[in-house]
């Protein structure tokens, strides 16, 4: 009987050790899922925020305002986000508008002014 009790005790201890190992493995796996989920959530939040941002970033701003105008800096940035934020359409659409005759019209049509003579020197 003593031998049976010893075997039962060893078996019980082994089951408890296995249960402890499973408990810690489940805890580690749960922690991994939580940390991984938090990281994915953070990345998705950043991606959504980037898609809807309504501000210009440093590369889209003037390096030296004495040399270039805000318009030339924006035009040279070729940034879809900057174009959409300021004009409402992307770079490809803006290029299409320019190539569809706007440049020719802009360069050949004077801006009407009421404070100068149309027939006089500029």
XYZ file of C-alpha atoms in Angstrom:
122
model
C 0.000 0.000 0.000
C 2.821 2.316 0.800
C 4.227 1.707 -2.641
C 0.880 2.533 -4.273
C 0.664 5.775 -2.317
C 4.197 6.717 -3.410
C 3.379 6.008 -7.068
C 0.146 8.016 -6.752
C 2.027 10.924 -5.159
C 4.681 10.892 -7.925
C 1.977 10.745 -10.567
C 0.128 13.663 -8.933
C 3.323 15.747 -8.729
C 4.089 15.029 -12.382
C 0.576 16.131 -13.375
C 0.965 19.322 -11.336
C 4.327 20.094 -13.006
C 2.818 19.526 -16.446
C -0.138 21.734 -15.523
C 2.268 24.455 -14.334
C 4.241 24.217 -17.593
C 1.039 24.417 -19.630
C -0.102 27.377 -17.524
C 3.139 29.281 -18.180
C 3.133 28.339 -21.870
C -0.451 29.585 -22.201
C 0.488 32.778 -20.366
C 3.473 33.353 -22.647
C 1.359 32.680 -25.740
C -1.341 35.064 -24.488
C 1.238 37.753 -23.818
C 2.633 37.257 -27.334
C -0.827 37.659 -28.850
C -1.491 40.806 -26.805
C 1.849 42.427 -27.697
C 1.525 41.435 -31.362
C -2.037 42.747 -31.509
C -1.011 46.034 -29.922
C 1.791 46.465 -32.462
C -0.521 45.728 -35.397
C -3.114 48.128 -33.978
C -0.472 50.856 -33.693
C 0.636 50.307 -37.309
C -2.952 50.410 -38.613
C -3.646 53.615 -36.670
C -0.559 55.256 -38.177
C -1.534 54.164 -41.692
C -5.072 55.549 -41.306
C -3.769 58.804 -39.861
C -1.280 59.135 -42.741
C -4.057 58.700 -45.325
C -6.145 61.514 -43.865
C -3.498 63.989 -42.763
C -4.267 67.596 -43.656
C -0.903 69.213 -43.055
C 2.406 69.661 -44.844
C 5.593 67.958 -43.695
C 9.075 69.515 -43.526
C 10.223 68.284 -46.992
C 7.175 70.007 -48.466
C 8.036 73.359 -46.858
C 10.537 75.978 -48.010
C 14.185 75.404 -47.235
C 14.981 79.082 -47.773
C 12.010 81.409 -48.358
C 14.321 84.093 -49.778
C 15.197 81.888 -52.754
C 11.977 80.082 -53.665
C 8.274 80.816 -53.370
C 5.816 78.553 -51.582
C 4.332 77.619 -54.942
C 7.653 76.486 -56.460
C 8.451 74.483 -53.338
C 5.062 72.773 -53.481
C 5.345 72.159 -57.221
C 8.864 70.724 -56.900
C 7.859 68.417 -54.019
C 5.677 66.333 -56.393
C 3.851 65.082 -53.284
C 0.310 63.830 -53.904
C -0.626 64.584 -50.301
C 0.654 68.181 -50.516
C -1.108 68.757 -53.854
C -4.398 67.339 -52.545
C -4.146 69.356 -49.325
C -3.604 72.671 -51.120
C -5.362 72.258 -54.484
C -7.706 69.303 -54.149
C -6.149 67.005 -56.733
C -3.045 64.833 -57.097
C 0.145 65.344 -59.126
C -1.042 63.311 -62.130
C -4.267 65.325 -62.388
C -2.384 68.619 -62.093
C 0.030 67.539 -64.855
C -2.954 66.545 -67.013
C -4.528 69.997 -66.529
C -1.265 71.719 -67.480
C -0.757 69.532 -70.562
C -4.386 69.941 -71.696
C -3.888 73.584 -72.642
C -3.779 75.489 -69.376
C -0.107 76.440 -69.788
C -0.721 77.901 -73.251
C -3.791 79.812 -72.084
C -2.020 81.096 -68.974
C 0.983 82.340 -70.927
C -1.055 83.957 -73.708
C -3.865 85.639 -71.729
C -3.182 88.763 -69.671
C -4.700 89.032 -66.221
C -7.436 91.699 -66.356
C -6.616 94.742 -64.218
C -8.683 97.851 -63.742
C -5.790 100.024 -62.545
C -3.791 99.913 -65.819
C -4.359 100.727 -69.466
C -4.830 97.719 -71.743
C -3.114 99.522 -74.596
C -0.238 101.079 -72.633
C 3.141 99.776 -71.556
C 3.047 97.219 -68.800
